[in-house]
Every structure is written in structure tokens, then in C-alpha cells.
Tab-separated table of C-alpha atoms in Angstrom:
chain	number	residue	atom	x	y	z
A	85	UNK	CA	-185.255	65.406	21.437
A	86	UNK	CA	-187.281	63.335	18.949
A	87	UNK	CA	-190.843	62.786	20.203
A	88	UNK	CA	-190.482	58.999	20.366
A	89	UNK	CA	-187.255	59.215	22.392
A	90	UNK	CA	-188.736	61.847	24.690
A	91	UNK	CA	-191.865	59.796	25.321
A	92	UNK	CA	-189.745	56.713	25.956
A	93	UNK	CA	-187.655	58.505	28.571
A	94	UNK	CA	-189.204	56.591	31.444
A	95	UNK	CA	-187.269	57.936	34.444
A	96	UNK	CA	-187.508	56.152	37.783
A	97	UNK	CA	-189.641	53.011	38.129
A	98	UNK	CA	-192.870	53.571	40.059
A	99	UNK	CA	-195.534	51.340	41.527
A	100	UNK	CA	-199.018	51.673	40.084
A	101	UNK	CA	-200.329	53.894	42.903
A	102	UNK	CA	-197.457	56.318	42.320
A	103	UNK	CA	-198.248	56.412	38.597
A	104	UNK	CA	-201.905	57.153	39.383
A	105	UNK	CA	-200.853	60.026	41.635
A	106	UNK	CA	-198.516	61.294	38.927
A	107	UNK	CA	-201.386	61.345	36.421
A	108	UNK	CA	-203.647	63.190	38.872
A	109	UNK	CA	-200.909	65.707	39.707
A	110	UNK	CA	-200.431	66.538	36.034
A	111	UNK	CA	-196.921	65.105	35.829
A	112	UNK	CA	-197.832	63.254	32.617
A	113	UNK	CA	-199.806	66.114	31.070
A	114	UNK	CA	-197.066	67.051	28.621
A	115	UNK	CA	-196.690	63.485	27.359
A	116	UNK	CA	-200.427	62.855	27.128
A	117	UNK	CA	-200.898	66.139	25.264
A	118	UNK	CA	-198.195	65.114	22.795
A	119	UNK	CA	-200.036	61.846	22.158
A	120	UNK	CA	-203.660	62.981	22.146
A	121	UNK	CA	-203.787	66.776	21.858
A	122	UNK	CA	-204.846	69.508	24.281
A	123	UNK	CA	-208.578	68.986	23.751
A	124	UNK	CA	-208.372	65.323	24.772
A	125	UNK	CA	-206.081	65.765	27.786
A	126	UNK	CA	-208.821	65.717	30.445
A	127	UNK	CA	-210.573	62.650	29.020
A	128	UNK	CA	-207.283	60.799	28.551
A	129	UNK	CA	-206.290	61.446	32.174
A	130	UNK	CA	-209.587	59.899	33.251
A	131	UNK	CA	-208.971	56.982	30.877
A	132	UNK	CA	-205.439	56.360	32.155
A	133	UNK	CA	-206.491	56.586	35.802
A	134	UNK	CA	-209.307	54.100	35.176
A	135	UNK	CA	-207.006	51.601	33.432
A	136	UNK	CA	-204.355	51.994	36.149
A	137	UNK	CA	-206.904	51.367	38.924
A	138	UNK	CA	-208.153	48.213	37.192
A	139	UNK	CA	-204.562	47.063	36.686
A	140	UNK	CA	-203.771	47.658	40.359
A	141	UNK	CA	-206.742	45.512	41.421
A	142	UNK	CA	-205.805	42.775	38.953
A	143	UNK	CA	-202.004	42.780	39.082
A	144	UNK	CA	-201.271	44.242	42.527
A	145	UNK	CA	-199.592	47.527	43.421
A	146	UNK	CA	-196.253	46.684	41.811
A	147	UNK	CA	-193.572	48.394	39.745
A	148	UNK	CA	-195.106	48.960	36.318
A	149	UNK	CA	-194.856	50.722	32.981
A	150	UNK	CA	-197.542	52.039	30.647
A	151	UNK	CA	-197.249	51.220	26.947
A	152	UNK	CA	-199.242	52.584	24.029
A	153	UNK	CA	-199.549	51.573	20.368
A	154	UNK	CA	-201.700	53.453	17.846
A	155	UNK	CA	-204.148	52.420	15.200
A	156	UNK	CA	-203.583	53.656	11.672
A	157	UNK	CA	-205.350	55.274	8.790
A	158	UNK	CA	-204.628	54.474	5.168
A	159	UNK	CA	-204.117	57.696	3.224
A	160	UNK	CA	-203.256	56.379	-0.228
A	161	UNK	CA	-202.491	53.060	-1.859
A	162	UNK	CA	-205.739	51.114	-1.483
A	163	UNK	CA	-204.924	47.394	-1.793
A	164	UNK	CA	-201.372	47.987	-3.028
A	165	UNK	CA	-199.183	46.568	-0.248
A	166	UNK	CA	-199.866	42.893	-1.059
A	167	UNK	CA	-198.608	43.570	-4.609
A	168	UNK	CA	-195.410	45.196	-3.238
A	169	UNK	CA	-196.570	48.648	-4.298
A	170	UNK	CA	-196.524	52.046	-2.592
A	171	UNK	CA	-198.763	53.391	0.158
A	172	UNK	CA	-199.163	56.485	2.293
A	173	UNK	CA	-200.443	55.859	5.810
A	174	UNK	CA	-200.455	57.512	9.227
A	175	UNK	CA	-200.625	56.626	12.901
A	176	UNK	CA	-203.648	58.055	14.709
A	177	UNK	CA	-204.570	59.067	18.250
A	178	UNK	CA	-206.829	56.040	18.827
A	179	UNK	CA	-204.662	53.465	20.575
A	180	UNK	CA	-204.330	50.429	22.792
A	181	UNK	CA	-202.756	51.131	26.190
A	182	UNK	CA	-201.447	48.572	28.647
A	183	UNK	CA	-200.194	48.661	32.215
A	184	UNK	CA	-197.335	46.163	32.317
A	185	UNK	CA	-195.663	44.496	35.303
A	186	UNK	CA	-192.409	42.646	34.484
A	187	UNK	CA	-192.014	39.144	35.920
A	188	UNK	CA	-189.086	36.814	36.490
A	189	UNK	CA	-190.645	33.872	34.653
A	190	UNK	CA	-191.320	33.085	31.000
A	191	UNK	CA	-195.105	33.494	31.093
A	192	UNK	CA	-197.050	36.318	29.454
A	193	UNK	CA	-200.341	36.861	31.286
A	194	UNK	CA	-202.360	39.336	29.264
A	195	UNK	CA	-205.694	40.692	30.449
A	196	UNK	CA	-207.752	42.834	28.085
A	197	UNK	CA	-211.157	44.405	28.473
A	198	UNK	CA	-213.666	42.303	26.567
A	199	UNK	CA	-211.273	39.398	25.892
A	200	UNK	CA	-210.324	36.204	27.692
A	201	UNK	CA	-206.689	35.419	26.990
A	202	UNK	CA	-204.934	32.321	28.323
A	203	UNK	CA	-201.381	32.651	29.721
A	204	UNK	CA	-198.660	32.018	27.115
A	205	UNK	CA	-195.516	30.183	28.233
A	206	UNK	CA	-192.616	31.435	26.124
A	207	UNK	CA	-190.677	28.220	26.702
A	208	UNK	CA	-192.960	26.738	24.044
A	209	UNK	CA	-192.857	28.784	20.831
A	210	UNK	CA	-194.105	26.103	18.459
A	211	UNK	CA	-196.977	26.932	16.099
A	212	UNK	CA	-200.274	25.663	17.517
A	213	UNK	CA	-203.086	24.944	15.073
A	214	UNK	CA	-205.621	25.236	17.902
A	215	UNK	CA	-204.527	28.850	18.498
A	216	UNK	CA	-205.325	29.967	14.943
A	217	UNK	CA	-206.932	33.439	14.904
A	218	UNK	CA	-206.358	33.993	18.645
A	219	UNK	CA	-204.586	36.573	20.786
A	220	UNK	CA	-202.462	33.789	22.218
A	221	UNK	CA	-201.169	33.001	18.725
A	222	UNK	CA	-200.089	36.598	18.187
A	223	UNK	CA	-198.218	36.741	21.503
A	224	UNK	CA	-196.492	33.417	20.888
A	225	UNK	CA	-195.687	34.400	17.295
A	226	UNK	CA	-194.143	37.736	18.272
A	227	UNK	CA	-192.013	36.021	20.907
A	228	UNK	CA	-190.954	33.476	18.282
A	229	UNK	CA	-190.100	36.281	15.860
A	230	UNK	CA	-187.953	37.966	18.497
A	231	UNK	CA	-186.182	34.708	19.339
A	232	UNK	CA	-185.615	33.903	15.668
A	233	UNK	CA	-183.793	37.217	15.282
A	234	UNK	CA	-181.701	36.551	18.410
A	235	UNK	CA	-183.540	39.125	20.535
A	236	UNK	CA	-184.516	38.468	24.146
A	237	UNK	CA	-188.002	37.799	25.464
A	238	UNK	CA	-189.401	37.278	28.943
A	239	UNK	CA	-192.551	37.195	30.999
A	240	UNK	CA	-194.857	39.985	32.090
A	241	UNK	CA	-198.369	40.596	33.313
A	242	UNK	CA	-200.531	43.234	31.697
A	243	UNK	CA	-203.963	44.813	31.695
A	244	UNK	CA	-205.007	46.702	28.574
A	245	UNK	CA	-207.871	48.587	26.973
A	246	UNK	CA	-208.248	49.813	23.411
A	247	UNK	CA	-210.322	52.428	21.611
A	248	UNK	CA	-209.074	51.360	18.158
A	249	UNK	CA	-212.205	50.428	16.225
A	250	UNK	CA	-212.147	46.737	15.335
A	251	UNK	CA	-213.065	46.093	11.715
A	252	UNK	CA	-212.914	49.774	10.826
A	253	UNK	CA	-209.724	49.777	8.824
A	254	UNK	CA	-207.722	51.114	11.781
A	255	UNK	CA	-205.811	47.859	12.233
A	256	UNK	CA	-206.588	46.908	15.811
A	257	UNK	CA	-204.682	43.614	15.430
A	258	UNK	CA	-201.582	45.382	14.102
A	259	UNK	CA	-201.765	47.880	16.984
A	260	UNK	CA	-201.768	44.933	19.393
A	261	UNK	CA	-198.805	43.328	17.620
A	262	UNK	CA	-196.845	46.571	17.819
A	263	UNK	CA	-197.763	46.885	21.495
A	264	UNK	CA	-196.412	43.425	22.363
A	265	UNK	CA	-193.280	43.987	20.294
A	266	UNK	CA	-192.679	47.326	22.004
A	267	UNK	CA	-193.073	45.702	25.426
A	268	UNK	CA	-190.496	43.002	24.610
A	269	UNK	CA	-188.157	45.643	23.189
A	270	UNK	CA	-188.269	47.800	26.307
A	271	UNK	CA	-188.362	45.176	29.020
A	272	UNK	CA	-185.745	42.825	27.608
A	273	UNK	CA	-183.797	44.583	24.835
A	274	UNK	CA	-183.134	48.073	26.255
A	275	UNK	CA	-185.583	49.616	23.751
A	276	UNK	CA	-183.072	49.064	20.938
A	277	UNK	CA	-185.324	47.347	18.375
A	278	UNK	CA	-186.399	49.642	15.548
A	279	UNK	CA	-190.023	50.348	14.759
A	280	UNK	CA	-189.542	48.804	11.307
A	281	UNK	CA	-188.223	45.586	12.838
A	282	UNK	CA	-191.122	45.428	15.290
A	283	UNK	CA	-193.533	45.823	12.360
A	284	UNK	CA	-191.929	42.951	10.446
A	285	UNK	CA	-192.096	40.683	13.489
A	286	UNK	CA	-195.771	41.598	13.893
A	287	UNK	CA	-196.480	40.614	10.296
A	288	UNK	CA	-194.581	37.354	10.777
A	289	UNK	CA	-196.727	36.547	13.797
A	290	UNK	CA	-199.964	37.343	11.961
A	291	UNK	CA	-199.000	35.351	8.860
A	292	UNK	CA	-197.444	32.291	10.481
A	293	UNK	CA	-198.984	31.938	13.964
A	294	UNK	CA	-202.326	33.754	13.644
A	295	UNK	CA	-202.515	32.163	10.177
A	296	UNK	CA	-203.878	35.167	8.321
A	297	UNK	CA	-202.307	36.420	5.107
A	298	UNK	CA	-201.531	40.132	5.217
A	299	UNK	CA	-199.180	42.688	3.764
A	300	UNK	CA	-196.919	44.833	5.937
A	301	UNK	CA	-198.889	48.078	5.629
A	302	UNK	CA	-200.888	47.774	8.849
A	303	UNK	CA	-197.971	46.926	11.115
A	304	UNK	CA	-195.638	49.478	9.553
A	305	UNK	CA	-198.186	52.287	9.782
A	306	UNK	CA	-198.895	51.513	13.450
A	307	UNK	CA	-195.220	51.190	14.333
A	308	UNK	CA	-193.502	54.035	12.477
A	309	UNK	CA	-195.725	56.951	13.438
A	310	UNK	CA	-196.796	60.204	11.764
A	311	UNK	CA	-197.547	60.285	8.035
A	312	UNK	CA	-195.308	57.817	6.240
A	313	UNK	CA	-194.743	56.934	2.599
A	314	UNK	CA	-193.878	53.256	2.278
A	315	UNK	CA	-192.510	51.505	-0.801
A	316	UNK	CA	-192.758	47.720	-0.511
A	317	UNK	CA	-190.716	46.912	-3.637
A	318	UNK	CA	-187.992	45.425	-1.434
A	319	UNK	CA	-190.115	42.879	0.406
A	320	UNK	CA	-187.610	42.295	3.211
A	321	UNK	CA	-186.690	45.946	3.719
A	322	UNK	CA	-189.491	48.317	2.668
A	323	UNK	CA	-188.431	51.922	2.200
A	324	UNK	CA	-190.124	54.150	4.788
A	325	UNK	CA	-190.118	57.946	4.547
A	326	UNK	CA	-191.700	60.013	7.325
A	327	UNK	CA	-193.622	63.100	6.203
A	328	UNK	CA	-194.546	65.774	8.758
A	329	UNK	CA	-198.150	66.617	7.872
A	330	UNK	CA	-201.267	67.541	9.810
A	331	UNK	CA	-204.519	68.163	7.890
A	332	UNK	CA	-205.634	70.535	10.662
A	333	UNK	CA	-202.823	72.912	9.727
A	334	UNK	CA	-204.565	73.368	6.366
A	335	UNK	CA	-208.053	73.815	7.786
A	336	UNK	CA	-209.305	70.238	7.452
A	337	UNK	CA	-210.517	67.587	9.874
A	338	UNK	CA	-209.675	63.975	9.048
A	339	UNK	CA	-212.855	62.014	9.757
A	340	UNK	CA	-213.555	58.292	9.513
A	341	UNK	CA	-217.189	57.207	9.412
A	342	UNK	CA	-218.169	53.717	10.516
A	343	UNK	CA	-221.105	52.744	8.310
A	344	UNK	CA	-222.021	49.921	10.727
A	345	UNK	CA	-222.080	47.284	7.984
A	346	UNK	CA	-221.274	43.703	8.910
A	347	UNK	CA	-218.049	42.032	7.745
A	348	UNK	CA	-219.707	38.630	8.069
A	349	UNK	CA	-219.340	36.359	5.041
A	350	UNK	CA	-217.051	38.805	3.229
A	351	UNK	CA	-213.839	36.789	3.510
A	352	UNK	CA	-214.201	35.542	-0.066
A	353	UNK	CA	-214.541	39.119	-1.346
A	354	UNK	CA	-211.393	40.230	0.481
A	355	UNK	CA	-209.417	37.194	-0.644
A	356	UNK	CA	-210.463	37.659	-4.270
A	357	UNK	CA	-208.679	41.018	-4.566
A	358	UNK	CA	-205.069	39.793	-4.143
A	359	UNK	CA	-205.933	36.497	-5.836
A	360	UNK	CA	-207.148	38.201	-9.025
A	361	UNK	CA	-204.271	40.682	-9.045
A	362	UNK	CA	-201.718	37.894	-8.719
A	363	UNK	CA	-203.499	35.893	-11.432
A	364	UNK	CA	-202.875	38.772	-13.840
A	365	UNK	CA	-199.237	39.020	-12.744
A	366	UNK	CA	-198.845	35.276	-13.283
A	367	UNK	CA	-199.965	35.708	-16.887
A	368	UNK	CA	-196.809	37.796	-17.363
A	369	UNK	CA	-194.636	35.272	-15.508
A	370	UNK	CA	-194.460	37.537	-12.452
A	371	UNK	CA	-195.388	37.068	-8.801
A	372	UNK	CA	-197.014	40.447	-8.162
A	373	UNK	CA	-198.339	43.344	-10.236
A	374	UNK	CA	-195.582	45.772	-9.215
A	375	UNK	CA	-193.324	43.747	-11.540
A	376	UNK	CA	-195.248	44.739	-14.690
A	377	UNK	CA	-195.993	48.119	-16.275
A	378	UNK	CA	-199.243	49.842	-17.135
A	379	UNK	CA	-198.344	49.745	-20.831
A	380	UNK	CA	-197.833	45.984	-20.648
A	381	UNK	CA	-201.205	45.609	-18.963
A	382	UNK	CA	-203.016	47.707	-21.567
A	383	UNK	CA	-201.341	45.936	-24.486
A	384	UNK	CA	-202.572	42.581	-23.160
A	385	UNK	CA	-206.132	43.555	-22.204
A	386	UNK	CA	-207.759	41.045	-24.546
A	387	UNK	CA	-205.581	38.195	-23.315
A	388	UNK	CA	-206.305	39.023	-19.662
A	389	UNK	CA	-210.046	39.189	-20.318
A	390	UNK	CA	-209.920	35.777	-22.003
A	391	UNK	CA	-207.587	33.923	-19.661
A	392	UNK	CA	-208.378	35.558	-16.295
A	393	UNK	CA	-211.423	37.866	-16.136
A	394	UNK	CA	-212.657	41.362	-16.833
A	395	UNK	CA	-212.681	42.263	-13.137
A	396	UNK	CA	-209.116	41.040	-12.723
A	397	UNK	CA	-208.027	43.402	-15.513
A	398	UNK	CA	-209.835	46.317	-13.857
A	399	UNK	CA	-208.295	45.554	-10.468
A	400	UNK	CA	-204.838	45.367	-12.031
A	401	UNK	CA	-205.530	48.700	-13.762
A	402	UNK	CA	-206.451	50.181	-10.376
A	403	UNK	CA	-203.264	48.897	-8.781
A	404	UNK	CA	-200.861	50.198	-11.403
A	405	UNK	CA	-202.420	53.662	-11.242
A	406	UNK	CA	-202.877	53.631	-7.462
A	407	UNK	CA	-199.281	52.734	-6.638
A	408	UNK	CA	-198.141	55.650	-8.801
A	409	UNK	CA	-200.751	57.892	-7.217
A	410	UNK	CA	-199.418	57.095	-3.732
A	411	UNK	CA	-196.002	58.354	-4.832
A	412	UNK	CA	-197.579	61.581	-6.106
A	413	UNK	CA	-199.494	61.987	-2.827
A	414	UNK	CA	-196.262	61.722	-0.849
A	415	UNK	CA	-194.633	64.316	-3.097
A	416	UNK	CA	-197.594	66.684	-2.671
A	417	UNK	CA	-197.400	66.348	1.113
A	418	UNK	CA	-193.677	67.069	1.120
A	419	UNK	CA	-194.351	70.228	-0.893
A	420	UNK	CA	-197.290	71.261	1.342
A	421	UNK	CA	-199.527	71.185	-1.739
A	422	UNK	CA	-202.848	70.427	-0.071
A	423	UNK	CA	-204.911	71.087	-3.225
A	424	UNK	CA	-203.060	68.457	-5.248
A	425	UNK	CA	-203.082	66.033	-2.325
A	426	UNK	CA	-206.877	66.241	-1.911
A	427	UNK	CA	-207.369	65.885	-5.668
A	428	UNK	CA	-205.345	62.664	-5.545
A	429	UNK	CA	-207.374	61.396	-2.554
A	430	UNK	CA	-210.546	61.834	-4.601
A	431	UNK	CA	-208.915	60.109	-7.587
A	432	UNK	CA	-207.979	57.197	-5.325
A	433	UNK	CA	-211.558	56.936	-4.091
A	434	UNK	CA	-212.987	56.943	-7.592
A	435	UNK	CA	-210.522	54.272	-8.715
A	436	UNK	CA	-211.387	52.029	-5.760
A	437	UNK	CA	-215.088	52.446	-6.518
A	438	UNK	CA	-214.915	51.943	-10.310
A	439	UNK	CA	-211.975	49.615	-10.899
A	440	UNK	CA	-210.966	47.914	-7.643
A	441	UNK	CA	-214.687	47.497	-6.912
A	442	UNK	CA	-214.464	47.249	-3.116
A	443	UNK	CA	-217.295	49.673	-2.313
A	444	UNK	CA	-220.310	47.560	-3.335
A	445	UNK	CA	-220.864	43.911	-2.437
A	446	UNK	CA	-221.592	42.010	-5.682
A	447	UNK	CA	-225.278	41.143	-6.011
A	448	UNK	CA	-226.355	42.886	-2.788
A	449	UNK	CA	-228.644	45.783	-3.690
A	450	UNK	CA	-230.006	46.132	-0.145
A	451	UNK	CA	-226.696	46.807	1.601
A	452	UNK	CA	-224.636	49.580	0.025
A	453	UNK	CA	-223.702	51.590	3.093
A	454	UNK	CA	-220.225	52.609	1.924
A	455	UNK	CA	-221.664	54.026	-1.299
A	456	UNK	CA	-224.306	55.938	0.669
A	457	UNK	CA	-221.612	57.394	2.935
A	458	UNK	CA	-219.558	58.522	-0.067
A	459	UNK	CA	-222.597	60.126	-1.696
A	460	UNK	CA	-223.466	61.999	1.492
A	461	UNK	CA	-219.840	63.100	1.857
A	462	UNK	CA	-219.750	64.537	-1.649
A	463	UNK	CA	-223.016	66.368	-1.024
A	464	UNK	CA	-221.468	68.226	1.922
A	465	UNK	CA	-217.927	68.693	0.627
A	466	UNK	CA	-218.640	69.830	-2.901
A	467	UNK	CA	-215.347	70.997	-4.401
A	468	UNK	CA	-213.647	71.566	-1.028
A	469	UNK	CA	-212.373	68.381	0.583
A	470	UNK	CA	-212.049	64.729	-0.348
A	471	UNK	CA	-213.473	61.312	0.472
A	472	UNK	CA	-212.695	57.683	-0.302
A	473	UNK	CA	-213.293	54.130	0.874
A	474	UNK	CA	-210.944	53.303	3.727
A	475	UNK	CA	-209.014	50.066	4.138
A	476	UNK	CA	-210.214	46.738	2.798
A	477	UNK	CA	-213.639	47.970	1.756
A	478	UNK	CA	-217.018	46.249	1.220
A	479	UNK	CA	-217.887	47.215	4.820
A	480	UNK	CA	-216.169	49.213	7.551
A	481	UNK	CA	-215.332	52.880	7.107
A	482	UNK	CA	-214.886	55.752	4.684
A	483	UNK	CA	-212.333	58.534	5.077
A	484	UNK	CA	-213.008	62.230	4.511
A	485	UNK	CA	-211.051	65.470	4.688
A	486	UNK	CA	-213.641	67.995	5.851
A	487	UNK	CA	-213.156	71.792	6.125
A	488	UNK	CA	-213.416	72.852	9.765
A	489	UNK	CA	-216.470	75.011	9.053
A	490	UNK	CA	-218.350	72.057	7.540
A	491	UNK	CA	-217.456	69.488	10.214
A	492	UNK	CA	-220.603	69.976	12.387
A	493	UNK	CA	-222.869	69.653	9.335
A	494	UNK	CA	-220.920	66.635	8.089
A	495	UNK	CA	-221.044	64.751	11.393
A	496	UNK	CA	-224.731	65.556	11.892
A	497	UNK	CA	-225.617	64.137	8.469
A	498	UNK	CA	-223.565	61.000	9.021
A	499	UNK	CA	-225.004	60.409	12.502
A	500	UNK	CA	-228.557	60.878	11.211
A	501	UNK	CA	-227.847	58.119	8.677
A	502	UNK	CA	-225.544	55.665	10.446
A	503	UNK	CA	-226.190	56.353	14.140
A	504	UNK	CA	-224.715	58.387	16.958
A	505	UNK	CA	-220.937	58.330	17.395
A	506	UNK	CA	-220.347	56.790	13.957
A	507	UNK	CA	-217.753	59.474	13.176
A	508	UNK	CA	-214.167	59.545	14.440
A	509	UNK	CA	-212.340	62.854	14.145
A	510	UNK	CA	-208.760	61.668	14.006
A	511	UNK	CA	-205.571	63.353	15.125
A	512	UNK	CA	-202.297	62.300	13.531
A	513	UNK	CA	-199.903	60.831	16.063
A	514	UNK	CA	-196.212	61.527	15.609
A	515	UNK	CA	-194.927	58.235	17.029
A	516	UNK	CA	-195.776	54.552	16.922
A	517	UNK	CA	-195.460	52.083	19.801
A	518	UNK	CA	-193.958	53.715	22.875
A	519	UNK	CA	-193.428	53.347	26.622
A	520	UNK	CA	-195.235	56.303	28.201
A	521	UNK	CA	-193.706	55.824	31.650
């Protein structure tokens, strides 16, 4: 049985106390091992028991389910999704989990550690300006997306906790969107809604209700699971190809390092990337850069420099090479060619640094943490491994493929520079949003 289907095989409904006892008795060991690995089983059992106990106190000892949705890591295709290019991404073992109690009303009451969330009545699915950038907006937007597509929605109460790093390029908001979509799918649609459809509804909610522009990469990577090559050329129906791949099988640890740099006041830098890319595309009468060729770009370099800007040309140059590179990465993974794959990861990192220019903050010589992290990574890895900026850039995280033998040295160097527990050794997760029990 496919891992997602097996994990979603819920069996008999149980009250929360019975689920706690099942966790303690090891009845969920096989499922938790599939999600988090053997090494993490003991800590995950403690985590699940803790969340279940808090849910019992908050929601009562009622019939419940446990849902999980993962964060993601971008593998290739840095800043390509918003230009309808290609990416390679993967779901990871850091996730948001929620204990969910179905209700007979239309109200979603969502409790989350560290957040105050007001109840959302699904009878009212109108866009609310006052809810911009809130959890309530995402819940209401996902319900609206379901209703718009003629799917069913209904009320529930939930308590959740997440270990997906916020602001670290792991897409904590997309993980939440996939979680809510998965809950609606299972409670009210017999778990029939595809992971791709859930991802699209999540993006709709983020764009329209949360009022934040975003591509579909984050939601798709969190929802589909495993390594996935995604081609966004067809905006409404991106092509998704799953690729079985685990860096550990080739002797490498996949490590993200949080450089502990603030994202404050960087919104203009993030917005400038798609804006400048689209400005170049507009010069050719196109909407996005995926609709022009590299040869066309090169032949019009002088015109772009004059009518847009030098940086816009360089960012367009990055995109047109990076979207092709993502395709080559997917092909290397399919052929189990780890050497070529790592070479392409390094190429991607160099292109982001030199041409996309999302490693350094313009004019800020005092804060160059991402560049420091990349320099330290190269000093340890040498010719064996790869590193690159991860996600949006400017702050956040870098990604590295580190040989097992060098992992202790690598983590020690990073922690001595950026602080204890700055490194996340990731495990690839083979499924997206699921109902654990």
C-alpha cells in the first residue's frame, strides 16, 4: 500500500485518552517511524503524548483524529515558481500536528501553541480586510476555496503545535494551509481531494484572503510529499513528478542552518525580485520570464539595461538558467547520479549569489550572515558536498549536503558562529498532509 494511503488508514474512532494509550503501547510506532525515522521515534512519542494531553484538557476527552502536514525544503529552482518555471522541492520531517475533534456546527475553533486564533464561522466566507495576514484569514480562505470547488466543509475544534521553523524557508504558512485542507478533506469529503488540489486551494487562500502574493511552490511541496519536480508552465495544472530520493542513501546529511538574521524591513527586497523579472518579461510583451528564451535575453541585453536595469537583466539571466538547471537536477536524481546533482546544487547557489543577488542585503556591510554561512560551509565541504542559499534569501537559512563523516565538524562550526541548535538535520518525508489516526 502507498505510504500516504497506509498512514491515512485510520481504523476505528477513538477518544483522546485511548489515542494516548495507543501511543504509549507502541501501537503507532510503525506510523511514527515512517514519518520521522527510527532515531526520532522516542522523542516523537513524547511529543505526541504531550500534544494529546493538552488537547484533552482543552477540548475534552472526545472522539478525535491526529493530522500532520510537513514543512518543505527547496532543492532547486530558486525564485522560479513566480515566473512559471521549474523547481525541485521536498517535504521534510519537521511538521505541524493537530488533534482534531469534529463538531456538528459550522465553526472552526483552532488553538495553537504561541498563537491566539479567534473562532471562524464558515457561514461567512467573505473576504475580511481586517483579517489580512492572520490565521483566521487562511482558515476562512481555505473553506471558501473548498466551497468554490463544490467540496464540503464543516466545523471542528483543534489543538496544534509545530516545529516547522518560521521564516526559515520551510514554509510554515503553507504547512498550515495543507493541514487545514487535509482536515476538511478527511472530515467532510471522505479523503478524496488530491494533494495537488489541496495545494492550489492553499495558495488561493494565501493570495486572496491572507492577501500575500505567492507562487504555488510552497503549498505543492508541503502537500505532495517526497522529492518532487514541479513544472509551473501550466499555471492552473502544474506538472508534478515524484522522485524517490534520500540523500542519506548516498552518504550525505541534508542540513539547514538558521543564520538568525532578522527578516524585518526586507519586504521591499523580496518584492523586487518578481517585480524586476516581470519588468524584463514585459519588455518582450510577455507576462513572465518562462515565456522568453535565454538567446532572446542575451540579444537584448543593451535594451534591458537601458529600459529596466542592470540588476533586472542579471536576475532574468539567473531565472532562465535556473529553471533549466532544475530540470537537469530532476533528471540526475532519477538516474541516481549524486555527483551531477550536487554539482548542480552548487551551480544554483553560485547563480543565486552572483546574479539573483539574494544573499547580501544591498548597502548593509554589517549584516552578511548568509554569506558567512556559505563561506564556512565551503571551508568544511571542500569538493565533497554542496551548499546554497535556501528559499527567499537575504535572511533565513542556507542548505547544505554534508558527508556523514563531516557532519559533527560542520554542525560544531555553525553553532560556534550562529548559536546552539541553529542546524536542522532534515529527513525527507514520503508523504504530505495526512491523517495519522
